[in-house]
Amino acid sequence: MISLLDYGAGNVRSVINALERLGETVQTVKSGQDIKNAQRLVFPGVGSFGAMMTILRKKNFITPLTEYLESGKPFFGICLGLQALFETSEEAPGVSGLSIIPGTVKRFTIDLAVPHIGWNGIKVRQPSRLFNGVEGDEKFYFVHSYHVVPASEEFVLTATDYGYEFVSAIRKNNIVATQFHPEKSGKAGLALLKNFLDTTREEIIPSSCPRQTRLAKRIIACLDVRANDQGDLVVTKGDQYDVREEGNVRNLGKPVQLAGRYYEEGVDEITFLNITGFRDFPLKDMPMIEVLENTSKNVFVPLTIGGGIRDYKDKDGRQYSALEVASEYFRSGADKISIGSDAVLIVENVLQSGKSTGLSSIEQIARVYGNQAVVISVDPRRIYVQSPEAVKHHTIKTSFPGPNGEEYCWYQCTIRGGREGRELDAVTLARVCEQLGAGEILLNCIDKDGTNAGFDLELINAVKSAVSIPVIASSGAGSAEHFLEVFTDTQAEAALAAGIFHRQEISIGEIKDYLQGKVETRPVY
Ligand code: 1PR
């Protein structure tokens, strides 16, 4: 039996799934007494430092937790569960942490995308039982904007490079805590957790630790999900968003099975898009909830879910907020949610009124679950114009002139799965969404979707240069060369594909093999 400290701020499902997968029975801590009684405690922190400390204080968890940490019993902190051990954080000035480790928590001050999202390596600084069966060159999944700065080197278990070197795990007696998420770090992460559970293992340093670590470019598989005409939930795939072939919805497999296959192949992340979410209320029969629950039991990489995340009134007049819909998804195993149509409408309102309400789905979900949990899925279409002055939108000069020789184009945002074009360009959408608190942009392209003709590099460069949050390039991948191209010719942090994976034209391992030595990727073990 292992105790898990869930203070109710977010998704702890994945940690429970990982521990259960390792054969443990997990007991969720409900009171200070439960903390006192715990023999082994895991603390996955979620949300923001200030909110976390406020909740811990309100629940009267601070004293029992501090006593537990001083008792010498095994403790594993994850992400904010690491940061909580420090004295203060720049994220919440004036709020005291648990002060078990002298030092503070600082925001990244770098010229790179923040949050630091993705798979990065570790440089091991002292032996630990956690490293049994770990080679040393594995990568682990990070998602954070703040990092710890211990006052003394003696507590540093691992360090990682992102712009500069930061401390990615600490150790003090029987306390270990990682900035990365072992429960989302595939087989390497599960190995670490297994070693934590087995206190008989010897303390070792892995054999091949890197001198410098690098953030990997992520390869993401996207599963567009909807019910077909027979009512079965299927993974489908469109050509420029048209998912019907000879009148029927294309059926490329079952969502949970396909996700499992991609995990085994070494995918870095999986995105599910409920592509009819704009018209069907996602909580009605909750098909995606079941998909998430079943997937997250066996797939230990980050899961994003999109489709229908917006405020909604059902036929009985009951109002649901986008936050409620998102919360249900997080509880079911999602790590991030993606907002498509609603983001366009939100940005239109902000531009029209000149201010944000603070109440939009983007702002509310980011406030509760953190910026990194909010992805904006953009569905743009290229519109050619003769000159930049012809429209009020952000235009680019293109190397692929239009049908009438037009040398400029803009990227029109659409809603409702590409069915409706709006008077808003993708660059402005991305910029405003970042200001509202979005943590990542999933940049599709209707013109390229399903074509196998390669990513729209011009679109990606235009959006990437307007934001500092990570951008996921999507639509058009048809070969391993296209992945090399998008990572060489743009600054995109990740590339997403669907059709080539579903049709088994290339495996994720083959793409990574092709990129080896050219682009930093996460090795597949
Ligand atoms: O608007 O918040 O309800 O979200 C709906 C979501 O569903 C949006 O994220 C939107 O992108 C997606 N969506 C809606 N209709 C479709 C459709 O295809 N008819 N799919 C759709 C979008 C695009 C990508 C695709 C890549 C890679 N699919 O997700 O996976 O283009 O494809 P490829 O590698 O085969 O080229 P809301």
Coordinates of C-alpha atoms and ligand atoms in Angstrom, one line a residue:
M1 CA 0.0 0.0 0.0
I2 CA 1.2 3.5 -0.9
S3 CA -0.3 6.8 0.1
L4 CA -0.9 9.5 -2.4
L5 CA -1.4 13.1 -1.5
D6 CA -4.1 14.5 -3.7
Y7 CA -5.1 18.0 -2.6
G8 CA -7.7 18.2 -5.4
A9 CA -6.1 20.7 -7.8
G10 CA -5.8 18.5 -10.8
N11 CA -5.0 15.3 -12.5
V12 CA -3.4 12.7 -10.3
R13 CA -5.0 9.9 -12.3
S14 CA -1.8 9.2 -14.2
V15 CA 0.2 8.8 -11.0
I16 CA -2.3 6.4 -9.6
N17 CA -2.4 4.5 -12.9
A18 CA 1.4 4.2 -13.0
L19 CA 1.6 3.0 -9.4
E20 CA -1.2 0.5 -9.9
R21 CA 0.5 -0.7 -13.1
L22 CA 3.6 -1.4 -10.8
G23 CA 1.4 -3.6 -8.6
E24 CA 0.7 -1.2 -5.8
T25 CA -2.5 -0.5 -4.0
V26 CA -2.9 3.3 -3.8
Q27 CA -4.6 5.0 -0.9
T28 CA -5.5 8.7 -1.4
V29 CA -4.8 10.8 1.6
K30 CA -7.9 12.5 3.0
S31 CA -6.8 13.9 6.3
G32 CA -3.7 14.9 8.3
Q33 CA -4.0 11.6 10.2
D34 CA -3.7 9.7 6.8
I35 CA -0.4 11.5 6.3
K36 CA 0.8 10.6 9.7
N37 CA -0.2 6.9 9.2
A38 CA 1.5 6.7 5.7
Q39 CA 4.5 4.5 5.3
R40 CA 5.4 5.6 1.8
L41 CA 4.1 8.9 0.4
V42 CA 3.9 10.2 -3.1
F43 CA 3.1 13.9 -3.7
P44 CA 2.2 14.9 -7.2
G45 CA 1.9 18.7 -7.2
V46 CA -0.4 20.3 -9.7
G47 CA -1.5 23.9 -10.4
S48 CA 0.4 26.8 -9.0
F49 CA 2.7 27.2 -6.0
G50 CA 0.5 29.7 -4.2
A51 CA -2.7 27.8 -4.8
M52 CA -1.1 24.6 -3.6
M53 CA 0.2 26.0 -0.4
T54 CA -3.2 27.7 0.3
I55 CA -5.0 24.4 -0.1
L56 CA -2.5 22.5 2.0
R57 CA -2.8 25.1 4.7
K58 CA -6.7 25.1 4.6
K59 CA -6.7 21.3 4.8
N60 CA -4.4 21.4 7.8
F61 CA -1.9 19.3 5.9
I62 CA 1.2 21.5 6.6
T63 CA 2.1 20.2 10.0
P64 CA 1.6 16.4 9.4
L65 CA 3.4 16.7 6.0
T66 CA 6.4 18.5 7.6
E67 CA 6.5 15.9 10.3
Y68 CA 6.3 13.1 7.7
L69 CA 9.1 14.6 5.8
E70 CA 11.3 14.9 8.9
S71 CA 10.5 11.3 10.0
G72 CA 12.8 9.7 7.5
K73 CA 10.0 7.7 5.8
P74 CA 10.2 7.4 2.0
F75 CA 8.7 10.3 0.1
F76 CA 8.5 11.0 -3.7
G77 CA 7.6 14.5 -4.8
I78 CA 6.7 15.2 -8.4
C79 CA 6.8 18.6 -10.1
L80 CA 5.1 21.1 -7.7
G81 CA 5.6 18.3 -5.1
L82 CA 9.3 19.1 -5.5
Q83 CA 8.9 22.8 -5.4
A84 CA 6.7 22.6 -2.3
L85 CA 9.8 21.4 -0.3
F86 CA 11.5 24.8 -0.8
E87 CA 11.2 28.0 1.2
T88 CA 9.8 30.4 -1.3
S89 CA 8.8 30.7 -5.0
E90 CA 8.8 33.6 -7.4
E91 CA 5.5 32.3 -8.5
A92 CA 3.9 33.4 -5.3
P93 CA 5.9 36.0 -3.5
G94 CA 5.3 36.1 0.2
V95 CA 3.9 32.6 0.4
S96 CA 6.1 30.1 2.4
G97 CA 6.8 26.6 1.2
L98 CA 7.4 23.6 3.4
S99 CA 11.0 24.7 3.9
I100 CA 12.4 21.2 4.1
I101 CA 15.2 22.1 1.6
P102 CA 16.9 25.5 2.0
G103 CA 16.5 27.4 -1.3
T104 CA 13.9 28.9 -3.6
V105 CA 12.0 28.4 -6.8
K106 CA 12.7 30.7 -9.8
R107 CA 11.1 31.3 -13.1
F108 CA 13.1 30.4 -16.2
T109 CA 14.9 33.5 -17.5
I110 CA 15.9 32.3 -21.0
D111 CA 15.5 33.1 -24.6
L112 CA 13.7 29.8 -25.2
A113 CA 10.0 28.8 -25.1
V114 CA 8.6 28.8 -21.6
P115 CA 7.0 26.6 -20.3
H116 CA 9.8 24.0 -20.7
I117 CA 7.6 21.3 -22.2
G118 CA 8.9 18.0 -23.4
W119 CA 11.5 15.3 -23.0
N120 CA 14.9 16.2 -21.7
G121 CA 17.8 14.3 -20.2
I122 CA 19.3 14.1 -16.7
K123 CA 22.8 14.5 -15.4
V124 CA 23.1 12.3 -12.3
R125 CA 25.0 13.9 -9.5
Q126 CA 24.9 11.2 -6.8
P127 CA 24.0 7.6 -6.5
S128 CA 20.4 6.5 -5.8
R129 CA 18.4 3.4 -5.8
L130 CA 16.1 5.1 -8.4
F131 CA 18.6 4.4 -11.1
N132 CA 18.6 0.7 -11.2
G133 CA 18.0 -0.5 -14.7
V134 CA 18.4 3.1 -16.0
E135 CA 21.1 3.6 -18.7
G136 CA 21.5 7.3 -18.0
D137 CA 20.8 8.6 -21.5
E138 CA 17.0 8.3 -21.2
K139 CA 14.8 11.3 -21.5
F140 CA 12.0 12.3 -19.1
Y141 CA 8.9 14.4 -19.5
F142 CA 9.0 18.0 -18.1
V143 CA 6.4 20.6 -18.1
H144 CA 7.1 23.7 -16.0
S145 CA 7.9 27.4 -16.1
Y146 CA 9.7 27.5 -12.7
H147 CA 12.6 25.4 -11.4
V148 CA 14.2 24.9 -7.9
V149 CA 17.4 26.5 -6.8
P150 CA 18.7 24.7 -3.7
A151 CA 21.0 26.7 -1.4
S152 CA 23.4 23.8 -1.3
E153 CA 24.8 21.3 -3.9
E154 CA 24.4 18.5 -1.4
F155 CA 20.7 18.0 -2.2
V156 CA 21.1 17.9 -6.0
L157 CA 20.3 14.5 -7.4
T158 CA 20.1 15.4 -11.1
A159 CA 20.6 18.5 -13.2
T160 CA 19.2 19.3 -16.7
D161 CA 20.0 21.9 -19.3
Y162 CA 17.5 24.2 -20.8
G163 CA 19.0 27.5 -21.7
Y164 CA 21.1 27.0 -18.6
E165 CA 21.6 24.2 -16.1
F166 CA 18.8 23.8 -13.5
V167 CA 18.2 21.2 -10.8
S168 CA 15.8 18.6 -12.0
A169 CA 15.7 16.3 -9.0
I170 CA 16.7 16.5 -5.4
R171 CA 17.4 14.1 -2.6
K172 CA 17.6 14.5 1.2
N173 CA 17.8 11.3 3.3
N174 CA 14.7 9.3 2.2
I175 CA 13.1 12.2 0.4
V176 CA 13.4 12.3 -3.4
A177 CA 11.6 14.6 -5.7
T178 CA 11.7 15.2 -9.4
Q179 CA 10.8 18.2 -11.6
F180 CA 9.9 15.8 -14.4
H181 CA 7.0 13.5 -14.4
P182 CA 8.0 9.8 -14.1
E183 CA 4.4 8.8 -14.5
K184 CA 4.5 10.4 -18.0
S185 CA 8.0 9.3 -18.9
G186 CA 7.3 6.0 -20.5
K187 CA 9.2 2.9 -19.5
A188 CA 12.2 4.9 -18.0
G189 CA 9.8 6.8 -15.7
L190 CA 8.1 3.6 -14.6
A191 CA 11.5 2.2 -13.8
L192 CA 12.3 5.1 -11.5
L193 CA 9.0 4.7 -9.6
K194 CA 9.5 0.9 -9.3
N195 CA 12.9 1.5 -7.8
F196 CA 11.4 4.0 -5.3
L197 CA 8.9 1.4 -4.2
D198 CA 11.6 -1.3 -3.7
T199 CA 13.7 0.0 -0.8
T200 CA 16.1 -3.0 -1.0
R201 CA 17.7 -1.9 -4.3
E202 CA 21.3 -0.7 -4.2
E203 CA 22.4 2.9 -4.8
I204 CA 24.0 3.3 -8.2
I205 CA 25.0 5.9 -10.7
P206 CA 23.8 5.0 -14.3
S207 CA 26.6 4.1 -16.7
S208 CA 26.1 6.6 -19.5
C209 CA 25.0 10.1 -18.3
P210 CA 25.2 12.9 -20.8
R211 CA 27.5 15.9 -20.3
Q212 CA 24.9 18.2 -21.6
T213 CA 21.2 17.4 -22.0
R214 CA 19.0 18.5 -24.8
L215 CA 15.2 19.0 -25.1
A216 CA 14.0 16.6 -27.7
K217 CA 11.7 17.6 -30.6
R218 CA 8.5 15.7 -29.9
I219 CA 6.7 13.4 -32.3
I220 CA 3.0 13.4 -31.6
A221 CA 0.3 11.0 -33.0
C222 CA -3.1 12.6 -33.4
L223 CA -6.3 10.5 -33.3
D224 CA -9.3 12.3 -34.8
V225 CA -12.2 10.5 -33.1
R226 CA -16.0 10.5 -33.9
A227 CA -18.9 8.1 -34.1
N228 CA -19.4 6.6 -37.5
D229 CA -22.8 6.1 -39.1
Q230 CA -23.3 2.9 -37.2
G231 CA -22.7 4.7 -33.9
D232 CA -19.2 3.1 -33.2
L233 CA -16.5 5.4 -31.9
V234 CA -13.7 5.3 -34.5
V235 CA -10.4 6.9 -35.3
T236 CA -11.0 8.7 -38.6
K237 CA -8.9 10.9 -40.9
G238 CA -9.9 13.6 -43.3
D239 CA -8.5 14.9 -46.6
Q240 CA -8.5 18.6 -45.9
Y241 CA -10.9 17.8 -43.1
D242 CA -13.3 15.8 -45.2
V243 CA -13.5 12.5 -43.3
R244 CA -16.0 10.7 -45.6
E245 CA -15.1 8.3 -48.4
E246 CA -17.9 7.2 -50.7
G247 CA -20.3 8.6 -48.2
N248 CA -19.0 6.8 -45.2
V249 CA -16.9 8.0 -42.3
R250 CA -13.4 6.6 -42.8
N251 CA -12.6 4.0 -40.1
L252 CA -8.9 3.7 -39.3
G253 CA -9.2 1.8 -36.0
K254 CA -10.2 1.9 -32.4
P255 CA -8.9 4.9 -30.3
V256 CA -7.6 3.0 -27.3
Q257 CA -5.9 0.2 -29.3
L258 CA -4.3 2.7 -31.7
A259 CA -3.0 4.8 -28.8
G260 CA -1.5 1.7 -27.2
R261 CA 0.3 0.8 -30.4
Y262 CA 1.8 4.3 -30.7
Y263 CA 3.0 4.2 -27.1
E264 CA 4.8 0.9 -27.8
E265 CA 6.3 2.4 -30.9
G266 CA 7.8 5.2 -28.8
V267 CA 5.5 8.1 -29.5
D268 CA 6.2 11.2 -27.3
E269 CA 2.6 12.3 -26.9
I270 CA -0.9 11.5 -28.0
T271 CA -3.6 13.9 -28.9
F272 CA -7.3 12.9 -29.2
L273 CA -9.6 15.2 -31.0
N274 CA -13.3 14.7 -30.7
I275 CA -14.0 16.2 -34.1
T276 CA -17.7 16.5 -33.7
G277 CA -17.4 18.0 -30.2
F278 CA -18.6 21.4 -31.6
R279 CA -22.1 20.0 -32.1
D280 CA -22.4 17.2 -29.6
F281 CA -22.1 18.0 -25.9
P282 CA -19.0 16.2 -24.7
L283 CA -20.3 15.3 -21.3
K284 CA -23.6 13.8 -22.6
D285 CA -22.6 10.2 -23.2
M286 CA -19.0 10.9 -22.4
P287 CA -17.4 8.6 -25.1
M288 CA -14.1 10.4 -24.8
I289 CA -14.0 10.0 -21.1
E290 CA -14.0 6.3 -21.4
V291 CA -11.3 6.5 -24.1
L292 CA -9.1 8.6 -21.8
E293 CA -9.7 6.3 -18.8
N294 CA -8.8 3.2 -20.7
T295 CA -5.9 4.7 -22.6
S296 CA -4.3 6.3 -19.5
K297 CA -4.2 2.9 -17.7
N298 CA -1.6 1.6 -20.2
V299 CA -0.1 4.6 -21.9
F300 CA 2.5 6.6 -19.9
V301 CA 3.1 9.6 -22.1
P302 CA 1.2 12.9 -22.0
L303 CA -2.4 12.8 -23.4
T304 CA -4.2 15.8 -24.8
I305 CA -7.9 15.9 -25.5
G306 CA -9.8 18.4 -27.6
G307 CA -13.2 18.9 -29.1
G308 CA -16.2 20.7 -27.5
I309 CA -14.4 22.4 -24.7
R310 CA -16.6 25.5 -24.2
D311 CA -19.5 26.7 -22.1
Y312 CA -22.6 24.8 -22.9
K313 CA -26.3 24.9 -22.0
D314 CA -28.1 21.5 -22.3
K315 CA -31.7 21.1 -23.4
D316 CA -33.0 21.3 -19.9
G317 CA -31.3 24.7 -19.5
R318 CA -28.5 23.6 -17.3
Q319 CA -25.3 25.6 -17.8
Y320 CA -22.0 23.8 -18.0
S321 CA -18.8 25.7 -18.0
A322 CA -15.8 24.9 -20.2
L323 CA -13.9 24.4 -16.9
E324 CA -16.3 21.7 -15.8
V325 CA -15.9 19.9 -19.1
A326 CA -12.1 20.2 -18.9
S327 CA -12.0 19.1 -15.2
E328 CA -13.9 15.9 -16.2
Y329 CA -11.2 15.2 -18.8
F330 CA -8.4 15.9 -16.4
R331 CA -9.9 13.5 -13.9
S332 CA -10.1 10.9 -16.5
G333 CA -6.4 11.0 -17.3
A334 CA -5.9 14.0 -19.7
D335 CA -2.8 16.1 -19.1
K336 CA -3.8 18.9 -21.4
I337 CA -7.0 20.0 -23.1
S338 CA -7.1 21.6 -26.5
I339 CA -9.5 24.4 -27.4
G340 CA -10.4 25.1 -31.1
S341 CA -13.6 26.9 -32.1
D342 CA -14.0 28.6 -28.7
A343 CA -10.6 30.1 -28.8
V344 CA -11.5 31.9 -32.1
L345 CA -14.6 33.3 -30.6
I346 CA -12.8 34.4 -27.4
V347 CA -10.1 36.2 -29.4
E348 CA -12.7 38.0 -31.6
N349 CA -14.4 39.3 -28.4
V350 CA -11.1 40.4 -26.9
L351 CA -10.2 42.3 -30.1
Q352 CA -13.6 43.8 -30.4
S353 CA -13.9 45.0 -26.8
G354 CA -10.2 45.7 -26.4
K355 CA -10.0 43.7 -23.2
S356 CA -10.3 40.2 -21.8
T357 CA -13.1 39.2 -19.4
G358 CA -11.0 36.9 -17.2
L359 CA -13.8 34.4 -17.6
S360 CA -13.0 32.8 -20.9
S361 CA -12.4 29.1 -21.1
I362 CA -8.7 29.7 -21.8
E363 CA -8.3 32.0 -18.8
Q364 CA -10.3 29.9 -16.4
I365 CA -8.7 26.5 -17.2
A366 CA -5.2 28.1 -17.2
R367 CA -5.8 29.6 -13.8
V368 CA -6.9 26.3 -12.3
Y369 CA -4.7 23.8 -14.1
G370 CA -1.8 26.0 -15.2
N371 CA -0.9 27.5 -18.6
Q372 CA 0.8 24.3 -19.7
A373 CA -2.5 22.4 -19.6
V374 CA -4.1 24.7 -22.2
V375 CA -3.4 24.0 -25.9
I376 CA -5.0 26.0 -28.6
S377 CA -5.8 24.0 -31.7
V378 CA -5.9 26.3 -34.8
D379 CA -7.6 25.2 -38.0
P380 CA -6.4 27.8 -40.6
R381 CA -6.9 28.0 -44.3
R382 CA -4.6 29.9 -46.7
I383 CA -6.2 32.9 -48.4
Y384 CA -4.3 34.6 -51.2
V385 CA -4.2 38.4 -51.6
Q386 CA -2.5 40.7 -54.1
S387 CA -0.9 42.9 -51.4
P388 CA -0.6 43.1 -47.6
E389 CA -2.7 46.3 -47.8
A390 CA -5.6 44.3 -49.3
V391 CA -6.6 43.0 -45.9
K392 CA -6.3 44.1 -42.2
H393 CA -4.9 40.7 -41.3
H394 CA -1.3 39.5 -40.8
T395 CA -0.1 38.5 -44.3
I396 CA 3.1 36.9 -45.4
K397 CA 5.0 37.0 -48.7
T398 CA 4.8 33.4 -50.0
S399 CA 7.1 31.4 -52.2
F400 CA 4.1 29.5 -53.5
P401 CA 2.0 32.2 -55.4
G402 CA -1.7 31.8 -55.7
P403 CA -3.8 30.8 -58.7
N404 CA -3.7 34.4 -60.1
G405 CA -0.1 34.9 -59.3
E406 CA -0.8 36.5 -55.8
E407 CA 2.4 36.8 -53.9
Y408 CA 0.8 37.3 -50.5
C409 CA -1.5 35.3 -48.3
W410 CA -3.0 35.2 -44.8
Y411 CA -4.2 32.3 -42.8
Q412 CA -7.9 32.5 -42.0
C413 CA -9.1 30.9 -38.7
T414 CA -12.0 28.6 -39.0
I415 CA -14.4 27.1 -36.5
R416 CA -16.6 24.0 -36.4
G417 CA -14.1 21.7 -38.0
G418 CA -13.2 24.1 -40.8
R419 CA -16.8 24.6 -41.8
E420 CA -16.9 28.3 -41.1
G421 CA -14.2 30.9 -41.9
R422 CA -13.8 33.9 -39.7
E423 CA -12.4 37.4 -40.0
L424 CA -9.3 36.5 -37.9
D425 CA -5.9 35.4 -38.9
A426 CA -3.9 32.5 -37.2
V427 CA -1.0 34.7 -36.2
T428 CA -3.2 37.1 -34.3
L429 CA -5.2 34.2 -32.8
A430 CA -2.0 32.6 -31.4
R431 CA -0.6 35.9 -30.1
V432 CA -3.8 36.8 -28.2
C433 CA -4.2 33.2 -26.9
E434 CA -0.7 33.3 -25.4
Q435 CA -1.6 36.6 -23.7
L436 CA -4.7 35.0 -22.3
G437 CA -2.7 32.2 -20.8
A438 CA -2.5 29.4 -23.3
G439 CA 0.6 27.2 -23.0
E440 CA 1.0 25.7 -26.4
I441 CA -0.3 26.1 -30.0
L442 CA -1.4 23.0 -32.1
L443 CA -1.1 24.4 -35.5
N444 CA -3.1 22.5 -38.1
C445 CA -3.5 23.5 -41.7
I446 CA -6.6 22.6 -43.7
D447 CA -4.8 23.0 -47.1
K448 CA -2.2 20.4 -46.1
D449 CA -4.3 18.1 -43.9
G450 CA -4.2 14.5 -45.3
T451 CA -2.2 15.5 -48.4
N452 CA 1.1 13.8 -47.4
A453 CA 2.7 16.8 -49.1
G454 CA 4.7 18.1 -46.1
F455 CA 4.0 20.7 -43.4
D456 CA 3.2 24.3 -44.3
L457 CA 6.5 25.8 -43.2
E458 CA 5.5 29.4 -44.0
L459 CA 2.5 29.2 -41.7
I460 CA 4.6 27.6 -38.9
N461 CA 7.3 30.2 -39.2
A462 CA 4.7 33.1 -39.2
V463 CA 3.0 31.8 -36.0
K464 CA 6.2 30.7 -34.3
S465 CA 7.7 34.1 -34.6
A466 CA 4.7 35.7 -33.0
V467 CA 4.7 33.7 -29.8
S468 CA 7.1 32.4 -27.2
I469 CA 5.1 29.3 -26.2
P470 CA 5.8 26.0 -27.9
V471 CA 4.2 25.4 -31.3
I472 CA 3.2 21.9 -32.6
A473 CA 3.4 21.7 -36.3
S474 CA 0.6 19.7 -37.8
S475 CA -0.9 18.6 -41.1
G476 CA 0.7 17.2 -44.2
A477 CA 3.3 14.8 -42.9
G478 CA 4.0 12.1 -45.6
S479 CA 7.5 10.9 -44.9
A480 CA 10.4 11.0 -42.4
E481 CA 12.0 13.7 -44.6
H482 CA 9.0 16.0 -43.8
F483 CA 9.8 15.7 -40.1
L484 CA 13.4 16.6 -40.7
E485 CA 12.3 19.5 -42.9
V486 CA 9.9 21.0 -40.3
F487 CA 12.6 20.7 -37.5
T488 CA 15.3 22.2 -39.7
D489 CA 13.4 25.0 -41.4
T490 CA 11.2 26.1 -38.5
Q491 CA 11.6 26.4 -34.7
A492 CA 8.6 24.2 -34.0
E493 CA 9.0 22.2 -30.8
A494 CA 6.9 19.3 -31.9
A495 CA 5.5 17.7 -35.1
L496 CA 2.2 15.9 -35.2
A497 CA 0.9 13.5 -37.8
A498 CA -2.1 11.2 -38.2
G499 CA -2.7 9.6 -41.6
I500 CA 0.8 8.1 -42.1
F501 CA 0.7 6.5 -38.7
H502 CA -2.8 5.2 -39.0
R503 CA -2.2 3.7 -42.4
Q504 CA 1.1 2.2 -41.1
E505 CA 3.1 3.9 -43.9
I506 CA 5.9 4.6 -41.4
S507 CA 6.3 3.8 -37.7
I508 CA 7.3 6.3 -35.1
G509 CA 10.5 4.3 -34.5
E510 CA 11.5 4.7 -38.2
I511 CA 11.0 8.4 -38.1
K512 CA 13.2 8.6 -35.0
D513 CA 15.8 6.4 -36.6
Y514 CA 15.8 8.7 -39.6
L515 CA 16.2 11.8 -37.5
Q516 CA 19.0 10.3 -35.4
G517 CA 22.2 12.5 -35.5
K518 CA 20.2 15.2 -37.3
V519 CA 17.6 16.2 -34.8
E520 CA 17.4 15.6 -31.1
T521 CA 14.7 13.1 -30.3
R522 CA 13.8 10.8 -27.4
P523 CA 15.3 7.4 -27.9
V524 CA 12.9 4.6 -28.1
Y525 CA 13.6 1.8 -25.6
Ligands
1PR1 O1 -13.5 23.3 -32.2 O2 -12.8 23.0 -29.8 O3 -14.7 21.6 -30.7 O4 -12.3 21.2 -31.4 C1 -12.5 20.4 -32.5 C2 -11.2 19.8 -32.9 O5 -11.4 18.9 -33.9 C3 -10.2 20.9 -33.4 O6 -9.0 20.7 -32.8 C4 -10.1 20.6 -34.9 O7 -8.8 20.7 -35.3 C5 -10.5 19.1 -35.0 N1 -11.3 18.8 -36.2 C6 -12.5 19.2 -36.4 N2 -12.9 18.7 -37.6 C7 -11.9 18.0 -38.1 C8 -11.9 17.2 -39.4 O8 -10.8 16.7 -39.7 N3 -13.0 17.2 -40.1 N4 -9.7 17.5 -37.3 C9 -10.9 18.1 -37.2 C10 -8.6 18.1 -37.3 C11 -6.5 17.9 -38.0 C12 -5.4 17.3 -37.3 C13 -4.9 16.2 -38.2 C14 -3.6 16.8 -38.7 C15 -2.6 15.7 -39.2 N5 -7.7 17.2 -37.7 O9 -5.7 17.0 -36.1 O10 -4.7 15.1 -37.3 O11 -4.0 17.6 -39.8 O12 -3.2 15.0 -40.3 P1 -2.2 14.4 -41.3 O13 -0.9 14.0 -40.7 O14 -2.9 13.1 -41.8 O15 -2.1 15.4 -42.4 P2 -13.4 22.4 -31.0

